[in-house]
Coordinates of C-alpha atoms and ligand atoms in Angstrom, one line a residue:
Chain Q
M1 CA 11.2 -30.1 4.0
L2 CA 8.2 -28.8 6.0
D3 CA 7.4 -29.9 9.5
I4 CA 4.2 -28.8 11.2
V5 CA 4.1 -30.2 14.7
N6 CA 1.1 -30.0 17.0
V7 CA -0.1 -26.7 15.6
K8 CA -3.2 -25.3 17.2
K9 CA -5.1 -22.2 16.2
T10 CA -8.4 -20.9 17.8
F11 CA -10.0 -17.8 16.5
N12 CA -11.9 -15.4 18.8
Q13 CA -10.7 -17.3 21.9
K14 CA -13.0 -17.0 24.9
T15 CA -15.9 -15.4 23.0
V16 CA -19.1 -16.9 21.7
N17 CA -17.5 -17.0 18.3
E18 CA -14.7 -19.2 19.5
R19 CA -13.7 -21.5 16.7
T20 CA -10.9 -24.0 16.7
A21 CA -9.6 -23.8 13.1
L22 CA -6.5 -26.0 13.6
D23 CA -6.7 -28.8 16.1
S24 CA -3.2 -30.1 16.8
V25 CA -2.2 -30.6 13.2
N26 CA 0.8 -32.6 12.4
L27 CA 2.2 -32.7 8.8
H28 CA 5.5 -33.5 7.3
L29 CA 6.3 -32.8 3.7
D30 CA 9.3 -34.1 1.9
E31 CA 11.4 -32.2 -0.6
E32 CA 9.5 -32.1 -3.9
D33 CA 6.2 -33.2 -2.4
F34 CA 3.2 -31.8 -4.3
V35 CA 0.3 -32.1 -1.9
T36 CA -3.3 -31.3 -2.8
V37 CA -5.5 -30.3 0.1
I38 CA -9.3 -30.8 0.1
G39 CA -12.0 -30.5 2.7
G40 CA -15.4 -28.8 3.3
N41 CA -16.0 -25.2 4.0
G42 CA -14.4 -24.1 7.2
A43 CA -12.4 -27.3 7.5
G44 CA -9.2 -25.3 8.2
K45 CA -7.4 -25.5 4.8
S46 CA -6.8 -21.8 4.5
T47 CA -6.0 -21.5 8.1
L48 CA -3.3 -24.2 7.7
L49 CA -1.7 -22.3 4.8
N50 CA -2.0 -19.0 6.7
A51 CA -0.3 -20.5 9.7
V52 CA 2.6 -21.6 7.6
A53 CA 2.8 -18.2 5.9
G54 CA 2.6 -16.4 9.3
V55 CA -0.4 -14.2 8.7
W56 CA -1.0 -14.4 12.5
P57 CA 0.9 -16.3 15.2
V58 CA -0.3 -19.8 16.1
D59 CA -1.4 -20.7 19.6
S60 CA 1.0 -23.6 20.1
G61 CA 3.1 -26.0 18.2
S62 CA 5.9 -25.4 15.8
I63 CA 6.5 -24.8 12.1
V64 CA 9.8 -25.6 10.5
I65 CA 10.6 -25.0 6.9
D66 CA 13.8 -26.5 5.5
G67 CA 15.4 -26.7 9.0
M68 CA 14.4 -23.1 9.8
D69 CA 12.0 -22.7 12.7
V70 CA 9.6 -20.0 11.5
T71 CA 7.1 -20.3 14.3
D72 CA 7.9 -16.9 15.8
M73 CA 9.0 -15.2 12.6
P74 CA 6.9 -12.3 11.2
E75 CA 5.1 -12.8 7.9
H76 CA 7.4 -10.7 5.8
R77 CA 10.5 -12.6 6.9
R78 CA 9.1 -16.0 6.2
A79 CA 8.2 -14.7 2.8
A80 CA 11.8 -15.2 1.8
V81 CA 11.2 -18.9 1.5
L82 CA 7.6 -18.9 0.5
G83 CA 5.7 -18.4 -2.7
R84 CA 2.0 -17.7 -2.3
V85 CA -1.0 -17.4 -4.6
F86 CA -4.4 -16.5 -3.1
Q87 CA -8.0 -17.3 -4.1
D88 CA -8.8 -13.7 -4.8
P89 CA -7.0 -12.5 -7.9
M90 CA -6.9 -9.0 -6.5
M91 CA -4.9 -10.1 -3.5
G92 CA -1.7 -11.3 -5.1
T93 CA -0.7 -8.2 -7.1
A94 CA -0.5 -4.4 -6.7
A95 CA -3.2 -3.2 -9.1
T96 CA -1.9 0.3 -9.4
M97 CA 1.6 -0.7 -10.3
Q98 CA 3.0 -1.9 -13.6
I99 CA 3.4 -5.6 -14.5
E100 CA 7.2 -5.3 -14.5
E101 CA 7.2 -3.4 -11.2
N102 CA 5.2 -6.2 -9.6
L103 CA 7.7 -8.7 -10.9
A104 CA 10.6 -6.6 -9.7
L105 CA 9.1 -6.5 -6.2
A106 CA 8.7 -10.2 -6.2
A107 CA 12.3 -10.7 -7.5
R108 CA 13.6 -9.0 -4.4
R109 CA 11.6 -11.1 -1.9
G110 CA 13.9 -12.0 1.0
Q111 CA 16.4 -9.3 0.0
R112 CA 17.2 -6.1 1.7
R113 CA 15.6 -3.3 -0.2
T114 CA 18.1 -0.6 -0.9
L115 CA 18.3 2.7 -2.6
K116 CA 19.4 1.0 -5.9
S117 CA 17.0 1.3 -8.8
G118 CA 13.8 -0.7 -8.3
I119 CA 14.1 -2.4 -11.7
T120 CA 17.1 -2.8 -14.0
R121 CA 17.3 -3.2 -17.8
E122 CA 18.7 -6.8 -17.5
E123 CA 15.8 -7.7 -15.3
R124 CA 13.3 -6.4 -17.9
D125 CA 14.7 -8.8 -20.5
V126 CA 14.4 -11.7 -18.1
Y127 CA 10.8 -10.8 -17.2
R128 CA 9.9 -10.4 -20.9
S129 CA 11.0 -14.0 -21.7
Q130 CA 9.4 -15.4 -18.6
L131 CA 6.1 -13.6 -19.4
A132 CA 6.3 -14.9 -22.9
E133 CA 6.3 -18.5 -21.5
L134 CA 2.9 -17.9 -19.9
G135 CA 1.5 -17.5 -23.4
L136 CA -0.8 -14.7 -22.5
G137 CA 0.8 -11.9 -24.4
L138 CA 1.8 -10.1 -21.2
E139 CA 5.3 -9.7 -22.5
D140 CA 4.1 -6.9 -24.8
R141 CA 2.3 -5.1 -21.9
M142 CA 5.0 -4.9 -19.3
T143 CA 4.4 -1.3 -18.4
A144 CA 0.6 -1.7 -18.2
K145 CA -1.0 -1.4 -14.8
V146 CA -1.9 -4.8 -13.3
G147 CA -5.3 -3.5 -12.6
L148 CA -6.1 -3.7 -16.3
L149 CA -5.5 -7.5 -16.4
S150 CA -8.2 -10.2 -16.3
G151 CA -8.5 -12.4 -13.2
G152 CA -6.8 -15.3 -15.0
Q153 CA -3.9 -13.1 -16.2
R154 CA -3.5 -11.8 -12.7
Q155 CA -3.4 -15.3 -11.3
A156 CA -0.8 -16.3 -13.9
L157 CA 1.2 -13.3 -13.0
T158 CA 1.0 -13.9 -9.3
L159 CA 2.1 -17.5 -9.9
L160 CA 5.1 -16.2 -11.8
M161 CA 5.8 -13.7 -9.0
A162 CA 5.5 -16.5 -6.4
T163 CA 8.1 -18.6 -8.2
L164 CA 10.4 -16.0 -9.8
K165 CA 12.6 -16.4 -6.8
K166 CA 12.5 -20.2 -6.2
P167 CA 10.6 -20.7 -3.0
K168 CA 11.3 -23.6 -0.6
L169 CA 7.5 -24.0 -0.4
L170 CA 4.7 -22.9 -2.7
L171 CA 1.3 -22.2 -1.1
L172 CA -1.7 -22.2 -3.5
D173 CA -5.0 -21.5 -1.8
E174 CA -7.8 -22.2 -4.2
H175 CA -6.0 -20.0 -6.7
T176 CA -8.3 -21.0 -9.6
A177 CA -11.6 -20.9 -7.7
A178 CA -12.5 -17.4 -8.9
L179 CA -11.8 -18.1 -12.6
D180 CA -14.1 -19.4 -15.3
P181 CA -13.6 -23.2 -15.9
R182 CA -11.4 -22.8 -19.0
T183 CA -9.2 -20.2 -17.5
A184 CA -9.0 -22.2 -14.3
A185 CA -7.8 -25.2 -16.2
K186 CA -5.2 -23.2 -18.0
V187 CA -3.8 -21.6 -14.8
L188 CA -3.8 -25.1 -13.2
E189 CA -1.8 -26.6 -16.1
L190 CA 0.6 -23.7 -15.8
S191 CA 0.9 -24.2 -12.0
E192 CA 1.7 -27.9 -12.5
K193 CA 4.3 -27.1 -15.2
I194 CA 6.1 -24.5 -13.0
I195 CA 6.0 -26.9 -10.0
R196 CA 7.3 -29.8 -12.1
E197 CA 10.1 -27.8 -13.8
N198 CA 11.3 -26.2 -10.5
R199 CA 10.6 -29.3 -8.4
L200 CA 8.8 -27.2 -5.9
M201 CA 7.5 -28.5 -2.6
T202 CA 3.8 -27.4 -2.8
L203 CA 0.6 -27.3 -0.8
M204 CA -2.4 -26.7 -3.1
V205 CA -5.8 -26.3 -1.7
T206 CA -8.6 -27.0 -4.1
H207 CA -12.4 -27.6 -4.0
N208 CA -12.3 -29.7 -7.1
M209 CA -11.8 -33.4 -6.2
K210 CA -10.9 -34.4 -9.7
D211 CA -8.1 -31.8 -9.7
A212 CA -7.0 -32.9 -6.2
I213 CA -6.7 -36.5 -7.6
R214 CA -5.1 -35.6 -10.9
Y215 CA -2.4 -33.3 -9.6
G216 CA 0.4 -33.9 -7.1
N217 CA 1.8 -37.0 -5.5
R218 CA -0.1 -36.8 -2.3
L219 CA -3.5 -35.8 -1.1
I220 CA -4.7 -34.7 2.4
M221 CA -8.2 -34.2 3.5
M222 CA -9.2 -31.9 6.3
N223 CA -12.2 -31.7 8.5
G224 CA -12.9 -29.8 11.7
G225 CA -9.3 -28.5 11.9
K226 CA -7.8 -32.0 11.6
I227 CA -6.1 -33.9 8.8
I228 CA -8.4 -36.9 8.5
L229 CA -6.9 -38.5 5.4
D230 CA -3.4 -38.6 4.0
V231 CA -2.8 -40.6 0.8
S232 CA 0.3 -40.8 -1.4
G233 CA 2.1 -42.9 -3.9
E234 CA 0.3 -45.7 -5.7
E235 CA -2.7 -45.4 -3.4
K236 CA -3.1 -41.8 -4.5
K237 CA -2.9 -42.8 -8.2
Q238 CA -5.7 -45.3 -7.7
L239 CA -8.0 -42.7 -5.9
T240 CA -11.5 -42.1 -7.2
I241 CA -14.0 -39.6 -6.2
E242 CA -16.2 -42.3 -4.7
R243 CA -13.3 -43.7 -2.7
L244 CA -12.6 -40.1 -1.4
M245 CA -16.2 -39.7 -0.3
E246 CA -16.2 -43.0 1.5
A247 CA -13.0 -42.1 3.2
F248 CA -14.5 -38.9 4.3
A249 CA -17.5 -40.6 5.8
E250 CA -15.4 -43.2 7.6
A251 CA -13.0 -40.7 9.0
S252 CA -15.4 -38.0 10.1
G253 CA -18.5 -40.1 10.8
E254 CA -20.5 -37.8 8.6
S255 CA -21.6 -38.1 5.1
F256 CA -20.1 -35.8 2.6
V257 CA -22.2 -32.7 2.6
N258 CA -20.7 -30.2 0.4
D259 CA -22.3 -29.1 -2.8
R260 CA -19.3 -27.3 -4.1
M261 CA -17.2 -30.5 -3.9
L262 CA -19.9 -32.7 -5.4
L263 CA -20.6 -30.4 -8.2
S264 CA -17.1 -29.9 -9.3
Chain A
M1 CA -14.6 45.4 -6.5
N2 CA -12.0 46.3 -9.0
L3 CA -10.1 43.9 -11.0
L4 CA -6.8 45.6 -10.3
S5 CA -6.9 44.7 -6.6
L6 CA -7.4 41.1 -7.5
L7 CA -4.5 41.1 -10.0
N8 CA -2.5 42.8 -7.3
A9 CA -3.2 40.0 -4.9
L10 CA -2.4 37.2 -7.4
P11 CA 1.4 37.1 -7.0
G12 CA 0.9 36.6 -3.2
A13 CA -1.6 33.8 -3.9
V14 CA 0.8 32.1 -6.3
A15 CA 3.7 32.3 -3.8
Q16 CA 1.6 30.9 -1.0
G17 CA 0.1 28.3 -3.3
L18 CA 3.6 27.1 -4.1
I19 CA 4.6 26.8 -0.5
W20 CA 1.4 24.9 0.3
G21 CA 2.1 22.9 -2.8
I22 CA 5.2 21.5 -1.1
M23 CA 3.0 20.7 1.9
A24 CA 0.4 19.0 -0.4
I25 CA 3.1 16.8 -1.8
G26 CA 3.7 15.6 1.8
V27 CA 0.0 14.8 2.0
F28 CA 0.0 13.1 -1.4
I29 CA 2.7 10.7 -0.1
T30 CA 0.6 9.5 2.8
Y31 CA -2.9 9.9 1.4
K32 CA -2.3 8.7 -2.2
V33 CA 0.9 6.6 -2.2
L34 CA 0.5 5.0 1.2
D35 CA -3.3 5.1 1.4
L36 CA -3.2 6.5 4.9
A37 CA -5.0 9.6 6.1
D38 CA -2.4 11.3 8.3
L39 CA -3.6 14.2 10.5
T40 CA -0.2 14.8 12.1
V41 CA 0.4 17.4 9.4
D42 CA -1.9 19.9 11.1
G43 CA 0.7 20.0 13.9
T44 CA 3.8 19.6 11.7
M45 CA 2.6 22.6 9.6
A46 CA 3.4 24.7 12.7
T47 CA 6.3 22.7 14.0
G48 CA 8.6 23.4 11.1
G49 CA 8.1 27.1 11.3
A50 CA 8.4 27.1 15.1
V51 CA 11.7 25.2 15.1
C52 CA 13.2 27.2 12.2
V53 CA 12.2 30.6 13.5
M54 CA 13.2 30.0 17.1
L55 CA 16.6 28.6 16.1
M56 CA 17.2 31.6 13.9
L57 CA 16.2 34.0 16.6
N58 CA 18.8 32.2 18.7
G59 CA 21.4 33.0 16.1
W60 CA 21.5 29.7 14.1
N61 CA 22.4 29.6 10.5
V62 CA 19.3 29.7 8.3
W63 CA 20.0 26.4 6.5
L64 CA 20.9 24.6 9.6
A65 CA 17.7 25.8 11.2
L66 CA 15.8 24.7 8.1
L67 CA 17.4 21.2 8.4
C68 CA 16.4 21.0 12.1
A69 CA 12.9 22.0 11.2
M70 CA 12.6 19.1 8.8
A71 CA 14.1 16.8 11.3
A72 CA 11.5 17.8 13.9
G73 CA 8.8 17.1 11.3
M74 CA 10.3 13.7 10.6
L75 CA 10.4 12.9 14.3
A76 CA 6.7 13.8 14.5
G77 CA 6.0 11.4 11.6
L78 CA 8.0 8.7 13.3
V79 CA 5.9 9.1 16.5
T80 CA 2.7 8.7 14.5
G81 CA 4.2 5.7 12.7
L82 CA 5.0 4.1 16.0
F83 CA 1.6 4.8 17.4
H84 CA 0.1 3.2 14.4
T85 CA 2.2 0.2 13.7
G86 CA 3.7 -0.4 17.1
M87 CA 0.6 0.1 19.2
G88 CA -2.1 -0.8 16.7
I89 CA -3.8 2.6 16.9
P90 CA -5.8 3.4 13.7
A91 CA -3.8 5.8 11.5
I92 CA -6.2 8.7 11.8
L93 CA -6.3 8.5 15.6
A94 CA -2.5 8.1 15.7
G95 CA -2.2 11.3 13.7
I96 CA -4.6 13.2 15.9
L97 CA -2.7 12.1 19.0
T98 CA 0.6 13.4 17.6
Q99 CA -1.1 16.5 16.3
L100 CA -2.5 17.3 19.8
S101 CA 0.9 16.7 21.5
L102 CA 2.5 18.9 18.9
Y103 CA 0.3 21.8 19.9
S104 CA 1.9 21.8 23.4
L105 CA 5.3 21.1 22.0
N106 CA 5.1 23.9 19.4
L107 CA 4.1 26.3 22.1
A108 CA 7.0 25.1 24.2
V109 CA 9.4 25.6 21.3
M110 CA 7.9 29.1 20.9
D111 CA 8.6 30.1 24.5
F112 CA 4.9 29.7 25.2
K113 CA 3.9 32.5 23.0
A114 CA 1.2 31.9 20.4
N115 CA 3.3 33.8 17.8
Q116 CA 6.8 34.8 17.2
G117 CA 7.9 37.3 14.6
I118 CA 11.1 37.2 12.6
N119 CA 12.2 40.4 10.9
V120 CA 13.3 40.2 7.3
T121 CA 15.7 43.1 7.6
K122 CA 17.5 41.5 10.5
Y123 CA 17.5 37.9 9.5
Q124 CA 18.4 36.1 6.3
L125 CA 15.0 34.7 5.3
I126 CA 14.8 32.2 2.4
V127 CA 11.5 33.7 1.1
S128 CA 9.7 36.8 2.1
Q129 CA 6.3 38.3 1.2
R130 CA 8.1 41.6 0.8
N131 CA 9.8 40.5 -2.4
V132 CA 6.7 39.0 -4.0
R133 CA 6.6 41.7 -6.7
T134 CA 10.4 42.1 -7.2
A135 CA 11.6 40.9 -10.5
D136 CA 14.9 39.2 -9.4
L137 CA 16.1 36.1 -7.8
S138 CA 14.9 37.1 -4.3
N139 CA 11.3 36.6 -5.5
P140 CA 9.6 34.0 -3.3
I141 CA 7.8 32.5 -6.3
F142 CA 11.1 31.9 -8.0
I143 CA 12.8 30.4 -4.9
T144 CA 9.9 28.2 -3.9
L145 CA 9.6 27.0 -7.5
L146 CA 13.3 26.0 -7.4
I147 CA 12.8 24.1 -4.1
L148 CA 9.7 22.5 -5.4
V149 CA 11.5 21.2 -8.6
L150 CA 14.4 19.9 -6.5
L151 CA 12.0 18.2 -4.1
I152 CA 10.0 16.6 -7.0
G153 CA 13.3 15.4 -8.5
I154 CA 14.5 13.8 -5.3
L155 CA 11.1 12.1 -4.7
Y156 CA 10.9 10.9 -8.3
W157 CA 14.3 9.2 -7.8
F158 CA 13.4 7.8 -4.4
F159 CA 10.1 6.2 -5.4
G160 CA 11.9 4.5 -8.3
T161 CA 14.4 2.8 -5.9
E162 CA 13.8 -0.6 -4.3
T163 CA 12.8 1.0 -1.0
G164 CA 10.6 3.5 -2.7
S165 CA 8.9 0.8 -4.7
A166 CA 8.3 -1.2 -1.5
L167 CA 6.6 1.9 -0.1
R168 CA 4.4 2.2 -3.1
A169 CA 3.5 -1.5 -3.0
T170 CA 2.6 -1.1 0.7
G171 CA 0.0 1.5 -0.2
A172 CA -1.2 -0.5 -3.2
N173 CA -1.7 -3.8 -1.5
D174 CA -0.7 -4.5 2.1
A175 CA -1.2 -8.2 2.1
M176 CA 0.7 -8.7 -1.2
S177 CA 3.6 -6.6 0.1
R178 CA 4.0 -8.8 3.1
A179 CA 3.8 -11.9 1.0
Q180 CA 6.6 -10.4 -1.1
G181 CA 8.7 -10.0 2.0
I182 CA 8.2 -6.3 2.6
N183 CA 8.1 -5.1 6.2
T184 CA 5.0 -3.0 5.8
K185 CA 5.3 -1.6 9.3
R186 CA 8.6 -0.2 8.4
T187 CA 7.5 1.2 5.0
K188 CA 4.5 2.9 6.6
I189 CA 6.7 4.5 9.3
L190 CA 9.2 5.6 6.6
G191 CA 6.4 7.1 4.5
L192 CA 5.1 9.1 7.5
I193 CA 8.6 10.3 8.3
I194 CA 9.2 11.5 4.7
S195 CA 5.8 13.1 4.5
N196 CA 6.0 15.1 7.7
G197 CA 9.6 16.1 6.9
I198 CA 8.3 17.7 3.7
V199 CA 5.4 19.3 5.5
A200 CA 7.8 20.8 8.1
L201 CA 9.9 22.2 5.2
A202 CA 6.7 23.9 3.9
S203 CA 5.9 25.2 7.4
A204 CA 9.4 26.8 7.8
L205 CA 9.1 28.4 4.4
L206 CA 5.6 29.7 5.2
A207 CA 6.9 31.2 8.4
H208 CA 9.7 32.9 6.5
Y209 CA 7.3 34.1 3.9
Q210 CA 4.8 35.7 6.3
G211 CA 7.6 36.9 8.7
F212 CA 6.2 35.1 11.8
V213 CA 5.2 31.7 13.1
D214 CA 1.8 31.2 14.6
V215 CA 0.9 28.2 16.7
N216 CA -2.3 27.9 14.8
M217 CA -0.9 28.2 11.3
G218 CA -1.3 24.4 10.7
R219 CA -5.0 24.3 11.6
G220 CA -6.9 22.7 8.7
A221 CA -3.7 22.1 6.8
I222 CA -4.8 18.5 5.9
V223 CA -7.8 19.9 4.2
I224 CA -5.8 22.3 2.1
G225 CA -3.4 19.5 1.2
L226 CA -6.3 17.2 0.3
A227 CA -7.9 20.0 -1.7
A228 CA -4.7 20.3 -3.8
V229 CA -4.4 16.6 -4.3
I230 CA -8.1 16.4 -5.3
I231 CA -7.9 19.4 -7.6
S232 CA -4.9 17.9 -9.4
E233 CA -6.7 14.6 -9.7
V234 CA -9.8 16.1 -11.2
L235 CA -7.9 18.3 -13.6
F236 CA -4.8 16.3 -14.5
S237 CA -5.5 12.6 -13.9
K238 CA -5.7 11.9 -17.6
L239 CA -2.8 14.2 -18.5
F240 CA -0.2 13.4 -15.8
R241 CA 0.5 9.7 -15.6
N242 CA 4.2 10.0 -14.7
F243 CA 5.0 10.2 -11.0
A244 CA 6.9 13.4 -11.2
L245 CA 4.2 15.0 -13.2
K246 CA 1.6 13.9 -10.6
L247 CA 3.6 15.6 -7.9
L248 CA 3.8 18.7 -10.1
G249 CA 0.1 18.4 -10.6
V250 CA -0.4 18.5 -6.9
S251 CA 1.5 21.7 -6.5
I252 CA -0.4 23.3 -9.3
G253 CA -3.5 22.1 -7.5
A254 CA -2.4 24.0 -4.4
V255 CA -1.7 27.2 -6.5
L256 CA -5.1 27.0 -8.1
Y257 CA -6.6 26.5 -4.6
F258 CA -5.1 29.7 -3.4
I259 CA -6.1 31.6 -6.5
V260 CA -9.6 30.5 -6.1
I261 CA -9.5 31.5 -2.5
Q262 CA -8.2 34.9 -3.5
V263 CA -11.0 35.3 -6.0
V264 CA -13.6 34.3 -3.4
L265 CA -12.2 36.9 -1.0
W266 CA -12.2 39.5 -3.7
L267 CA -15.9 38.7 -4.3
G268 CA -16.4 39.7 -0.7
L269 CA -16.5 36.5 1.4
N270 CA -15.8 37.0 5.1
T271 CA -12.3 35.7 5.8
N272 CA -13.6 33.8 8.8
L273 CA -15.8 31.7 6.6
L274 CA -12.9 30.4 4.5
K275 CA -12.3 27.2 6.4
L276 CA -16.0 26.3 6.1
L277 CA -15.8 26.9 2.4
S278 CA -12.6 24.8 2.0
A279 CA -14.1 21.9 4.0
L280 CA -17.3 21.9 1.9
I281 CA -15.4 22.0 -1.4
V282 CA -13.1 19.2 -0.3
A283 CA -16.1 17.2 1.0
A284 CA -17.8 17.6 -2.4
F285 CA -14.8 16.5 -4.3
L286 CA -14.2 13.5 -2.1
G287 CA -17.8 12.5 -2.6
L288 CA -17.5 12.9 -6.4
P289 CA -16.2 9.4 -7.2
Y290 CA -18.9 7.9 -5.0
W291 CA -21.7 9.7 -6.7
R292 CA -20.2 8.9 -10.1
A293 CA -20.1 5.2 -9.3
G294 CA -23.7 5.4 -8.2
L295 CA -24.7 7.2 -11.3
A296 CA -22.8 4.8 -13.5
A297 CA -24.5 1.8 -11.8
K298 CA -27.9 3.4 -12.4
H299 CA -27.1 4.1 -16.0
H300 CA -26.0 0.6 -16.4
R301 CA -29.2 -0.8 -15.0
K302 CA -31.2 1.4 -17.2
G303 CA -29.2 0.3 -20.2
E304 CA -29.8 -3.4 -19.4
H305 CA -33.5 -2.7 -19.1
G306 CA -33.6 -1.1 -22.4
H307 CA -32.0 -4.1 -24.1
A308 CA -34.4 -6.6 -22.4
Ligands
ATP1 N1 -9.3 -14.6 10.5 C1 -10.2 -15.3 11.0 N2 -10.9 -14.9 12.1 C2 -11.9 -15.6 12.7 N3 -12.2 -16.8 12.2 C3 -11.6 -17.4 11.2 C4 -10.5 -16.6 10.5 N4 -10.0 -17.4 9.5 C5 -10.7 -18.6 9.6 N5 -11.7 -18.6 10.6 C6 -12.6 -19.6 10.9 O1 -11.8 -20.8 11.0 C7 -12.4 -21.9 10.4 C8 -11.6 -22.5 9.3 O2 -11.6 -21.6 8.3 P1 -10.7 -21.8 7.0 O3 -10.8 -20.5 6.2 O4 -9.4 -22.3 7.3 O5 -11.6 -22.9 6.2 P2 -11.3 -23.4 4.7 O6 -11.1 -24.9 4.9 O7 -10.3 -22.7 4.0 O8 -12.7 -23.2 4.1 P3 -13.2 -22.7 2.7 O9 -13.3 -23.9 1.8 O10 -14.5 -22.1 2.9 O11 -12.1 -21.7 2.2 C9 -13.8 -21.4 10.0 O12 -14.7 -21.7 10.9 C10 -13.6 -19.9 9.9 O13 -14.8 -19.2 10.1
MG2 MG1 -10.2 -21.3 2.4

């Protein structure tokens, strides 16, 4: 379960650049909820995910993951219960380290790092079979530096790293936006498969309305740092792009002006 | 200029190069592995020698003194690490602050004298310039080489452990490391501690080698360390992929640096201009990748033009 209660975040407080990115956000996720998050540029989607991940402290409110209050917990400690994939394929992996080394790092998330070997033989076998499941041929390149991989391969690897140790919550922030359409579709399929098989509670930000409708059991829409729409169950299944745009206009009092969303 | 005098000076250059090679490995850990430029080392490169020599002059056992020298260096690294991660001071500035305080501290350790000698006939020194041409186990080249190999072995093991991997990950991608649950503040501090401990070891060995410690002996150390790192990168980056070999490459880089310096001096360069020369060489090599990228882009544009 995830409980976000009254969370506020203002950047550059008391300067001309002051910007309220989260305006008293409340959100409750049930176990196994797969929530897609949409909204225009600057709506606060990434900020919401970063607040949960603990990239910086929030101004007020509380964040509780699975009964554990993480509001004042540093980012690296929350990581024990979180899996994260970022928009930038460069961001989720260590380019100068090997594929298997990256996986070994991820496998130790939330564990004390000791003076034991950084990777064991048994681990390698596990990684090999898990990489094989991605269907990208990475299982034959386990000692290759991650920097040599394509964006799609890196995102698939990051996804595997994020879920290698089953997280309580998976945070995907436009993790297919930097990929070409075919690769993006593949990585998205893969994400859905992993989420389904592991029954992961997930927040997935996307700019693609079709994807937001197709995937997950619930959809939220953000605008101006607020959640302005929250649809789930049957209603979510019946959603159409037209209906979403209407809802946006109703809730925000603006018409939907976002090329990226309309085009995709 | 006769060739014999150059050849005569070479063993000394090699011995010094190897000692500085140890120092350069310390720089490699911060600059390459952690991706931090740590200027503490200019101070630590005198601290190790100061602590070791003064303790020995006060009757301490040589190995115990050496251990304390390393501990002093590690403490300096810890301070820089705390300045950087605990107070948010940029790494370069944090290093400069520690380096500056070390200048006073080093003087204090040395009884407020700029220099303290230690006589090889009276004290048991680990390495000494005097033996640089002897063909037995007391030769500083042999002993330093032994220490170097041991050090590389330990570091190779350490950077393969969970903690060592976390340290490498921190240097490779800070945000990713935190997302994978690594306390990057702690790994940075740890890296600075290890690096400065190694530099202090080199400092103590250098003081032994030359038979005295000088409060200024670390001035410009970072540049020599970087020179060694860069030389090894230019010469061996294709050849040495393995971590242990990379460390070896860095020490070879330091030896080459000192041989080149020796040759330049032999050609008649004024000793006082050495630091200028070193800085210019390092600047040029640091700029190399930048120029190369620019050239490649130009080439690329031209290529595309040709095809159109
Ligand atoms: N680290 C930061 N420092 C200052 N301002 C920030 C920071 N992060 C986000 N903001 C601001 O907060 C607001 C919300 O940004 P956020 O990144 O959450 O939007 P988003 O919904 O993810 O948009 P996009 O679709 O463009 O990714 C924006 O006005 C943005 O400029
Ligand atoms: Mg965003």
